[in-house]
Every structure is written in structure tokens, then in C-alpha cells.
PDB file of C-alpha atoms in Angstrom:
ATOM      1  CA  UNK A   1     157.748 202.843 -65.864  1.00 39.00           C
ATOM      2  CA  UNK A   2     161.292 203.785 -64.881  1.00 41.00           C
ATOM      3  CA  UNK A   3     163.162 206.669 -66.526  1.00 43.00           C
ATOM      4  CA  UNK A   4     166.640 207.680 -65.359  1.00 47.00           C
ATOM      5  CA  UNK A   5     167.743 211.204 -66.282  1.00 48.00           C
ATOM      6  CA  UNK A   6     170.792 211.247 -64.031  1.00 53.00           C
ATOM      7  CA  UNK A   7     173.586 212.853 -66.105  1.00 52.00           C
ATOM      8  CA  UNK A   8     176.345 210.633 -64.712  1.00 53.00           C
ATOM      9  CA  UNK A   9     174.535 207.317 -65.178  1.00 53.00           C
ATOM     10  CA  UNK A  10     171.979 206.988 -67.971  1.00 53.00           C
ATOM     11  CA  UNK A  11     170.996 210.412 -69.262  1.00 52.00           C
ATOM     12  CA  UNK A  12     167.909 210.714 -71.456  1.00 57.00           C
ATOM     13  CA  UNK A  13     169.627 213.326 -73.587  1.00 65.00           C
ATOM     14  CA  UNK A  14     167.396 215.174 -76.070  1.00 68.00           C
ATOM     15  CA  UNK A  15     170.229 215.264 -78.666  1.00 69.00           C
ATOM     16  CA  UNK A  16     172.550 212.534 -79.898  1.00 69.00           C
ATOM     17  CA  UNK A  17     176.286 212.967 -80.526  1.00 70.00           C
ATOM     18  CA  UNK A  18     175.605 214.292 -84.039  1.00 71.00           C
ATOM     19  CA  UNK A  19     173.382 217.000 -82.604  1.00 68.00           C
ATOM     20  CA  UNK A  20     170.141 215.501 -83.911  1.00 71.00           C
ATOM     21  CA  UNK A  21     167.119 214.738 -81.761  1.00 73.00           C
ATOM     22  CA  UNK A  22     167.246 211.394 -79.993  1.00 75.00           C
ATOM     23  CA  UNK A  23     164.426 208.874 -80.503  1.00 80.00           C
ATOM     24  CA  UNK A  24     163.583 205.493 -78.917  1.00 77.00           C
ATOM     25  CA  UNK A  25     164.762 206.433 -75.426  1.00 83.00           C
ATOM     26  CA  UNK A  26     161.697 204.661 -74.016  1.00 84.00           C
ATOM     27  CA  UNK A  27     158.725 202.750 -75.394  1.00 87.00           C
ATOM     28  CA  UNK A  28     155.926 205.322 -75.559  1.00 91.00           C
ATOM     29  CA  UNK A  29     152.323 205.305 -74.352  1.00 93.00           C
ATOM     30  CA  UNK A  30     150.006 202.365 -75.106  1.00 94.00           C
ATOM     31  CA  UNK A  31     146.265 202.573 -74.346  1.00 95.00           C
ATOM     32  CA  UNK A  32     144.164 199.431 -74.831  1.00 96.00           C
ATOM     33  CA  UNK A  33     140.382 199.083 -74.765  1.00 96.00           C
ATOM     34  CA  UNK A  34     137.449 196.843 -75.675  1.00 95.00           C
ATOM     35  CA  UNK A  35     136.081 198.613 -78.763  1.00 96.00           C
ATOM     36  CA  UNK A  36     135.594 196.760 -82.083  1.00 93.00           C
ATOM     37  CA  UNK A  37     138.367 195.795 -84.471  1.00 93.00           C
ATOM     38  CA  UNK A  38     138.363 193.642 -87.618  1.00 88.00           C
ATOM     39  CA  UNK A  39     140.539 190.964 -86.050  1.00 84.00           C
ATOM     40  CA  UNK A  40     137.695 188.423 -85.618  1.00 72.00           C
ATOM     41  CA  UNK A  41     139.165 185.765 -83.303  1.00 55.00           C
ATOM     42  CA  UNK A  42     142.508 185.417 -85.052  1.00 57.00           C
ATOM     43  CA  UNK A  43     144.625 185.466 -81.915  1.00 52.00           C
ATOM     44  CA  UNK A  44     142.453 182.951 -80.071  1.00 52.00           C
ATOM     45  CA  UNK A  45     141.754 185.404 -77.258  1.00 51.00           C
ATOM     46  CA  UNK A  46     138.157 186.322 -78.109  1.00 54.00           C
ATOM     47  CA  UNK A  47     136.103 187.911 -80.873  1.00 65.00           C
ATOM     48  CA  UNK A  48     137.653 191.089 -82.220  1.00 79.00           C
ATOM     49  CA  UNK A  49     140.595 190.762 -79.864  1.00 87.00           C
ATOM     50  CA  UNK A  50     144.300 190.432 -80.526  1.00 87.00           C
ATOM     51  CA  UNK A  51     147.647 191.311 -78.970  1.00 88.00           C
ATOM     52  CA  UNK A  52     149.010 194.764 -79.705  1.00 90.00           C
ATOM     53  CA  UNK A  53     152.308 195.039 -81.531  1.00 83.00           C
ATOM     54  CA  UNK A  54     155.301 196.244 -79.577  1.00 81.00           C
ATOM     55  CA  UNK A  55     154.336 194.329 -76.418  1.00 84.00           C
ATOM     56  CA  UNK A  56     154.919 190.827 -77.775  1.00 77.00           C
ATOM     57  CA  UNK A  57     158.074 190.389 -75.742  1.00 73.00           C
ATOM     58  CA  UNK A  58     159.147 187.473 -73.517  1.00 73.00           C
ATOM     59  CA  UNK A  59     157.851 187.781 -69.995  1.00 75.00           C
ATOM     60  CA  UNK A  60     155.146 190.332 -70.790  1.00 79.00           C
ATOM     61  CA  UNK A  61     151.717 188.790 -69.981  1.00 84.00           C
ATOM     62  CA  UNK A  62     149.561 188.431 -73.109  1.00 83.00           C
ATOM     63  CA  UNK A  63     146.489 189.371 -71.075  1.00 84.00           C
ATOM     64  CA  UNK A  64     147.993 192.795 -70.425  1.00 87.00           C
ATOM     65  CA  UNK A  65     148.660 193.343 -74.143  1.00 90.00           C
ATOM     66  CA  UNK A  66     145.228 192.266 -75.457  1.00 92.00           C
ATOM     67  CA  UNK A  67     142.797 194.757 -76.980  1.00 94.00           C
ATOM     68  CA  UNK A  68     139.512 194.838 -78.897  1.00 94.00           C
ATOM     69  CA  UNK A  69     135.993 193.534 -78.348  1.00 92.00           C
ATOM     70  CA  UNK A  70     132.392 194.503 -79.018  1.00 90.00           C
ATOM     71  CA  UNK A  71     131.955 197.719 -76.998  1.00 94.00           C
ATOM     72  CA  UNK A  72     132.133 200.779 -79.305  1.00 94.00           C
ATOM     73  CA  UNK A  73     131.461 203.164 -76.412  1.00 97.00           C
ATOM     74  CA  UNK A  74     134.142 201.659 -74.177  1.00 97.00           C
ATOM     75  CA  UNK A  75     135.884 204.108 -71.843  1.00 96.00           C
ATOM     76  CA  UNK A  76     139.651 203.810 -71.347  1.00 95.00           C
ATOM     77  CA  UNK A  77     139.821 207.024 -69.324  1.00 94.00           C
ATOM     78  CA  UNK A  78     141.184 210.453 -70.193  1.00 93.00           C
ATOM     79  CA  UNK A  79     144.459 211.590 -71.733  1.00 92.00           C
ATOM     80  CA  UNK A  80     144.707 215.375 -71.960  1.00 92.00           C
ATOM     81  CA  UNK A  81     147.560 217.884 -72.313  1.00 92.00           C
ATOM     82  CA  UNK A  82     150.289 215.231 -72.542  1.00 91.00           C
ATOM     83  CA  UNK A  83     153.648 215.572 -74.324  1.00 91.00           C
ATOM     84  CA  UNK A  84     155.276 212.277 -75.351  1.00 92.00           C
ATOM     85  CA  UNK A  85     158.935 212.887 -76.156  1.00 90.00           C
ATOM     86  CA  UNK A  86     161.845 210.834 -77.554  1.00 89.00           C
ATOM     87  CA  UNK A  87     159.885 207.566 -77.418  1.00 89.00           C
ATOM     88  CA  UNK A  88     159.085 204.636 -79.723  1.00 87.00           C
ATOM     89  CA  UNK A  89     160.997 201.472 -80.554  1.00 84.00           C
ATOM     90  CA  UNK A  90     161.304 198.648 -83.092  1.00 80.00           C
ATOM     91  CA  UNK A  91     161.327 195.087 -81.785  1.00 75.00           C
ATOM     92  CA  UNK A  92     161.199 193.577 -85.277  1.00 69.00           C
ATOM     93  CA  UNK A  93     159.658 194.038 -88.711  1.00 70.00           C
ATOM     94  CA  UNK A  94     156.050 195.163 -88.190  1.00 70.00           C
ATOM     95  CA  UNK A  95     156.465 195.028 -84.422  1.00 79.00           C
ATOM     96  CA  UNK A  96     156.973 198.583 -83.242  1.00 82.00           C
ATOM     97  CA  UNK A  97     156.044 200.877 -80.412  1.00 89.00           C
ATOM     98  CA  UNK A  98     154.737 204.304 -81.445  1.00 91.00           C
ATOM     99  CA  UNK A  99     154.629 207.550 -79.551  1.00 94.00           C
ATOM    100  CA  UNK A 100     150.952 206.908 -78.786  1.00 96.00           C
ATOM    101  CA  UNK A 101     149.448 203.489 -79.618  1.00 95.00           C
ATOM    102  CA  UNK A 102     145.659 203.170 -79.304  1.00 97.00           C
ATOM    103  CA  UNK A 103     144.331 199.602 -79.485  1.00 96.00           C
ATOM    104  CA  UNK A 104     140.567 199.093 -79.511  1.00 96.00           C
ATOM    105  CA  UNK A 105     139.972 202.385 -77.700  1.00 97.00           C
ATOM    106  CA  UNK A 106     136.299 203.321 -77.562  1.00 97.00           C
ATOM    107  CA  UNK A 107     134.537 206.640 -78.052  1.00 97.00           C
ATOM    108  CA  UNK A 108     133.880 206.934 -74.326  1.00 97.00           C
ATOM    109  CA  UNK A 109     137.574 207.787 -73.980  1.00 96.00           C
ATOM    110  CA  UNK A 110     138.813 211.390 -74.022  1.00 95.00           C
ATOM    111  CA  UNK A 111     142.064 212.078 -75.894  1.00 95.00           C
ATOM    112  CA  UNK A 112     142.829 215.748 -76.434  1.00 95.00           C
ATOM    113  CA  UNK A 113     145.835 218.051 -76.712  1.00 94.00           C
ATOM    114  CA  UNK A 114     148.524 215.431 -77.293  1.00 94.00           C
ATOM    115  CA  UNK A 115     152.027 216.228 -78.549  1.00 93.00           C
ATOM    116  CA  UNK A 116     154.351 213.480 -79.849  1.00 94.00           C
ATOM    117  CA  UNK A 117     157.858 214.882 -80.267  1.00 92.00           C
ATOM    118  CA  UNK A 118     160.869 213.230 -81.962  1.00 88.00           C
ATOM    119  CA  UNK A 119     159.562 209.687 -81.876  1.00 88.00           C
ATOM    120  CA  UNK A 120     160.762 206.471 -83.492  1.00 86.00           C
ATOM    121  CA  UNK A 121     158.059 204.996 -85.781  1.00 86.00           C
ATOM    122  CA  UNK A 122     154.571 206.602 -85.943  1.00 90.00           C
ATOM    123  CA  UNK A 123     153.435 209.603 -83.989  1.00 93.00           C
ATOM    124  CA  UNK A 124     149.958 208.173 -83.325  1.00 96.00           C
ATOM    125  CA  UNK A 125     148.682 204.786 -84.507  1.00 94.00           C
ATOM    126  CA  UNK A 126     145.152 203.456 -84.098  1.00 95.00           C
ATOM    127  CA  UNK A 127     144.523 199.692 -84.066  1.00 93.00           C
ATOM    128  CA  UNK A 128     140.760 199.500 -84.513  1.00 94.00           C
ATOM    129  CA  UNK A 129     138.519 201.328 -82.080  1.00 96.00           C
ATOM    130  CA  UNK A 130     136.138 204.263 -82.276  1.00 96.00           C
ATOM    131  CA  UNK A 131     137.786 206.998 -80.191  1.00 98.00           C
ATOM    132  CA  UNK A 132     137.476 210.623 -81.385  1.00 98.00           C
ATOM    133  CA  UNK A 133     140.695 212.507 -80.526  1.00 97.00           C
ATOM    134  CA  UNK A 134     141.187 216.253 -80.922  1.00 97.00           C
ATOM    135  CA  UNK A 135     144.208 218.547 -81.055  1.00 96.00           C
ATOM    136  CA  UNK A 136     147.065 216.222 -81.967  1.00 97.00           C
ATOM    137  CA  UNK A 137     150.615 217.221 -82.903  1.00 96.00           C
ATOM    138  CA  UNK A 138     153.287 214.910 -84.328  1.00 94.00           C
ATOM    139  CA  UNK A 139     156.737 216.422 -84.869  1.00 91.00           C
ATOM    140  CA  UNK A 140     160.018 214.852 -85.954  1.00 86.00           C
ATOM    141  CA  UNK A 141     158.968 211.195 -86.112  1.00 85.00           C
ATOM    142  CA  UNK A 142     160.640 208.584 -88.292  1.00 84.00           C
ATOM    143  CA  UNK A 143     157.622 206.869 -89.885  1.00 83.00           C
ATOM    144  CA  UNK A 144     154.049 208.169 -90.325  1.00 86.00           C
ATOM    145  CA  UNK A 145     152.531 211.064 -88.473  1.00 90.00           C
ATOM    146  CA  UNK A 146     149.138 209.346 -88.238  1.00 91.00           C
ATOM    147  CA  UNK A 147     148.493 205.654 -88.995  1.00 90.00           C
ATOM    148  CA  UNK A 148     145.131 203.807 -88.923  1.00 90.00           C
ATOM    149  CA  UNK A 149     144.655 200.024 -88.980  1.00 89.00           C
ATOM    150  CA  UNK A 150     142.367 197.088 -88.122  1.00 90.00           C
ATOM    151  CA  UNK A 151     139.028 198.831 -88.603  1.00 90.00           C
ATOM    152  CA  UNK A 152     139.570 202.160 -86.853  1.00 93.00           C
ATOM    153  CA  UNK A 153     136.398 204.191 -87.348  1.00 93.00           C
ATOM    154  CA  UNK A 154     136.854 207.311 -85.240  1.00 95.00           C
ATOM    155  CA  UNK A 155     136.851 211.011 -86.028  1.00 95.00           C
ATOM    156  CA  UNK A 156     140.084 212.952 -85.598  1.00 94.00           C
ATOM    157  CA  UNK A 157     139.859 216.739 -85.635  1.00 95.00           C
ATOM    158  CA  UNK A 158     142.546 219.423 -85.462  1.00 95.00           C
ATOM    159  CA  UNK A 159     145.831 217.645 -86.123  1.00 93.00           C
ATOM    160  CA  UNK A 160     149.237 218.947 -87.171  1.00 93.00           C
ATOM    161  CA  UNK A 161     152.260 217.039 -88.449  1.00 89.00           C
ATOM    162  CA  UNK A 162     155.718 218.530 -89.020  1.00 87.00           C
ATOM    163  CA  UNK A 163     158.783 216.699 -90.342  1.00 80.00           C
ATOM    164  CA  UNK A 164     162.364 216.993 -89.128  1.00 77.00           C
ATOM    165  CA  UNK A 165     164.648 216.882 -92.168  1.00 70.00           C
ATOM    166  CA  UNK A 166     167.048 214.589 -90.278  1.00 71.00           C
ATOM    167  CA  UNK A 167     164.496 211.938 -89.263  1.00 70.00           C
ATOM    168  CA  UNK A 168     162.924 209.220 -91.412  1.00 65.00           C
ATOM    169  CA  UNK A 169     162.159 205.516 -91.195  1.00 68.00           C
ATOM    170  CA  UNK A 170     165.404 203.664 -92.088  1.00 66.00           C
ATOM    171  CA  UNK A 171     163.572 200.439 -93.020  1.00 63.00           C
ATOM    172  CA  UNK A 172     160.343 201.612 -94.647  1.00 60.00           C
ATOM    173  CA  UNK A 173     158.425 204.625 -95.926  1.00 70.00           C
ATOM    174  CA  UNK A 174     157.651 207.817 -94.071  1.00 74.00           C
ATOM    175  CA  UNK A 175     154.195 209.238 -94.854  1.00 73.00           C
ATOM    176  CA  UNK A 176     151.881 211.849 -93.431  1.00 73.00           C
ATOM    177  CA  UNK A 177     148.839 209.563 -93.276  1.00 80.00           C
ATOM    178  CA  UNK A 178     148.842 205.801 -93.693  1.00 81.00           C
ATOM    179  CA  UNK A 179     145.660 203.725 -93.686  1.00 79.00           C
ATOM    180  CA  UNK A 180     145.584 199.919 -93.773  1.00 79.00           C
ATOM    181  CA  UNK A 181     142.828 197.407 -93.194  1.00 78.00           C
ATOM    182  CA  UNK A 182     145.418 195.104 -91.682  1.00 76.00           C
ATOM    183  CA  UNK A 183     149.119 194.371 -91.954  1.00 67.00           C
ATOM    184  CA  UNK A 184     148.696 192.346 -95.179  1.00 68.00           C
ATOM    185  CA  UNK A 185     147.519 195.384 -97.200  1.00 63.00           C
ATOM    186  CA  UNK A 186     145.094 193.025 -99.026  1.00 69.00           C
ATOM    187  CA  UNK A 187     142.543 192.358 -96.284  1.00 71.00           C
ATOM    188  CA  UNK A 188     138.785 192.530 -96.831  1.00 73.00           C
ATOM    189  CA  UNK A 189     137.954 191.947 -93.149  1.00 79.00           C
ATOM    190  CA  UNK A 190     135.205 194.107 -91.693  1.00 79.00           C
ATOM    191  CA  UNK A 191     134.681 196.615 -90.257  1.00 82.00           C
ATOM    192  CA  UNK A 192     136.950 198.340 -92.745  1.00 83.00           C
ATOM    193  CA  UNK A 193     139.301 201.043 -91.589  1.00 86.00           C
ATOM    194  CA  UNK A 194     137.282 204.205 -92.248  1.00 87.00           C
ATOM    195  CA  UNK A 195     138.572 207.068 -90.158  1.00 88.00           C
ATOM    196  CA  UNK A 196     137.629 210.691 -90.685  1.00 90.00           C
ATOM    197  CA  UNK A 197     140.315 213.361 -90.305  1.00 89.00           C
ATOM    198  CA  UNK A 198     139.250 217.007 -90.311  1.00 89.00           C
ATOM    199  CA  UNK A 199     141.234 220.244 -90.108  1.00 90.00           C
ATOM    200  CA  UNK A 200     144.685 218.726 -90.587  1.00 88.00           C
ATOM    201  CA  UNK A 201     147.947 220.347 -91.702  1.00 87.00           C
ATOM    202  CA  UNK A 202     150.982 218.287 -92.753  1.00 84.00           C
ATOM    203  CA  UNK A 203     154.313 220.015 -93.392  1.00 82.00           C
ATOM    204  CA  UNK A 204     157.098 218.007 -95.026  1.00 73.00           C
ATOM    205  CA  UNK A 205     160.809 218.654 -95.638  1.00 69.00           C
ATOM    206  CA  UNK A 206     160.808 218.718 -99.437  1.00 63.00           C
ATOM    207  CA  UNK A 207     162.855 221.880 -99.740  1.00 54.00           C
ATOM    208  CA  UNK A 208     165.650 220.373 -97.614  1.00 55.00           C
ATOM    209  CA  UNK A 209     165.516 216.661 -98.424  1.00 56.00           C
ATOM    210  CA  UNK A 210     168.915 214.998 -97.847  1.00 54.00           C
ATOM    211  CA  UNK A 211     170.305 212.282-100.094  1.00 48.00           C
ATOM    212  CA  UNK A 212     168.898 208.730 -99.658  1.00 50.00           C
ATOM    213  CA  UNK A 213     165.960 209.874 -97.558  1.00 53.00           C
ATOM    214  CA  UNK A 214     162.879 207.638 -97.432  1.00 56.00           C
ATOM    215  CA  UNK A 215     160.108 210.222 -97.256  1.00 55.00           C
ATOM    216  CA  UNK A 216     157.220 209.241 -99.486  1.00 59.00           C
ATOM    217  CA  UNK A 217     153.619 210.500 -99.604  1.00 59.00           C
ATOM    218  CA  UNK A 218     151.284 212.843 -97.842  1.00 55.00           C
ATOM    219  CA  UNK A 219     148.772 209.971 -97.670  1.00 54.00           C
ATOM    220  CA  UNK A 220     148.879 206.239 -98.435  1.00 55.00           C
ATOM    221  CA  UNK A 221     145.563 204.361 -98.450  1.00 54.00           C
ATOM    222  CA  UNK A 222     145.669 200.597 -98.984  1.00 55.00           C
ATOM    223  CA  UNK A 223     143.051 197.931 -99.832  1.00 54.00           C
ATOM    224  CA  UNK A 224     139.645 198.210 -98.127  1.00 54.00           C
ATOM    225  CA  UNK A 225     140.659 201.105 -95.968  1.00 56.00           C
ATOM    226  CA  UNK A 226     140.171 204.781 -96.343  1.00 60.00           C
ATOM    227  CA  UNK A 227     138.322 207.592 -94.709  1.00 62.00           C
ATOM    228  CA  UNK A 228     137.735 211.227 -95.324  1.00 58.00           C
ATOM    229  CA  UNK A 229     140.169 214.106 -95.022  1.00 62.00           C
ATOM    230  CA  UNK A 230     138.246 217.362 -94.784  1.00 60.00           C
ATOM    231  CA  UNK A 231     139.944 220.751 -94.851  1.00 61.00           C
ATOM    232  CA  UNK A 232     143.367 219.085 -94.953  1.00 59.00           C
ATOM    233  CA  UNK A 233     146.508 220.839 -96.218  1.00 66.00           C
ATOM    234  CA  UNK A 234     149.760 219.108 -97.143  1.00 58.00           C
ATOM    235  CA  UNK A 235     152.881 220.952 -98.238  1.00 55.00           C
ATOM    236  CA  UNK A 236     156.561 220.182 -98.590  1.00 54.00           C
ATOM    237  CA  UNK A 237     155.958 216.477 -99.303  1.00 58.00           C
ATOM    238  CA  UNK A 238     157.258 214.566-102.348  1.00 55.00           C
ATOM    239  CA  UNK A 239     153.803 213.652-103.673  1.00 53.00           C
ATOM    240  CA  UNK A 240     150.123 213.675-102.687  1.00 48.00           C
TER     241      UNK A 240
END
């Protein structure tokens, strides 16, 4: 990872020329593990395994971008008290890097007290796995605050999402939660995406929504995915 904040060469400025927060200054954080997904052997790299989006670029070894497996208690280490700022990227349609991407991360992993600030695409996205994060904040992203896919079955507790009125996804829909079973939105593959979110607050920009914005829902749940939102509050969003 190489970041250059030298003012005279390639500054990683927090604001763009219009005075709005910059996004996509670097790729973000990607954590990959061996916990279950619903990908079967679709990618030809082993049962439940596939290649994470955002790292399918020429020259990047597929082995280093592969996640998933059959170990629900897999341990990918510890990520605590980390602020991820001005990150994310879009390589193509459905091929993005989020602030924090978690692919097949097992419940032996500790993820706590994470802040994703002014990020392109999602704040946090889970691709399968069973990890149980706590204390997450997503502020000023362009797409979803929290996105679950490919059979994610963890428990997320204490999360907060806050919108910046000047940031939204220019090519899609910006939601608080989004839950998919896979990218097709019609999948019946198992295990289904069934995450549980508890003690969540989502604050949208409804009172200050500029013309032609693409903010949509507090939560979007697609075919054969879902989960439970307990003690969750959403305000300032177009619809629930």
C-alpha cells in the first residue's frame, strides 16, 4: 500500500475543488477468509470459494483475491479502532471496492470500532461469512451504508449510518441497508443471506435532498435474503 500526501506532488486532499469531500482516493480495506458462502464452486477455485469483486484486475493474482470455504469459525485476525477515509473505487458495473470489504470472514475474527468516512460505493459490504462486528460507523458514502451478499449470516450490533447531502451513487441506488442473495437478485442458492442487525441508527438527507439525487430506501431486501433488524431507527430517508 502506497499513499502519497505530499502537497506538491499527489496530495490526498480531503476536499475536491467544489469543496465537497473527496472519495476514491485509494481502494479501501479488503479482508478475506475461509468461512462459508453460497457460491458453491462457481469460480472453479473450490467449494464455496470465489474471487472478490474489486480485485479482478490484470496482474493481480487470483489466489490472493479468493475467499470462502467451509470453516465458519475461521479467524482472519483483528481489526479494531480503525478509520477508513476517502476510499473505494469502481472498476466496472458490479465490480467495486468498498470502504471495508469482508469476503468469507469467519466468526473467529474480531471487527470492532470501525469508521468508514466519505467513501465511494458501500461503507461496509459482507460477501458471505459469519463474522460478528460491533460498533460500525458509515458516513458520507455514495452507495449503501451496509450491504450483505452471498450468504452472510453474522450478527452486527451497534451501527450508525449518516448521509452527506452531496454524495450519492451516480450509477445506481443509495440505500441504508441492502441485502442480496447474490448479484442476480433472483438466486435461491444456500445458505441464504440472513444477517442480524441490532441497535442501528440510519440518518438520511431528506430535508436537504438536491435535484436529481439517487437516494432510495432505508432498506432493500431482495429474493431469498433477509435478516432481522432489531431496535433499528431510520429517519430522513425517502421511504422505508
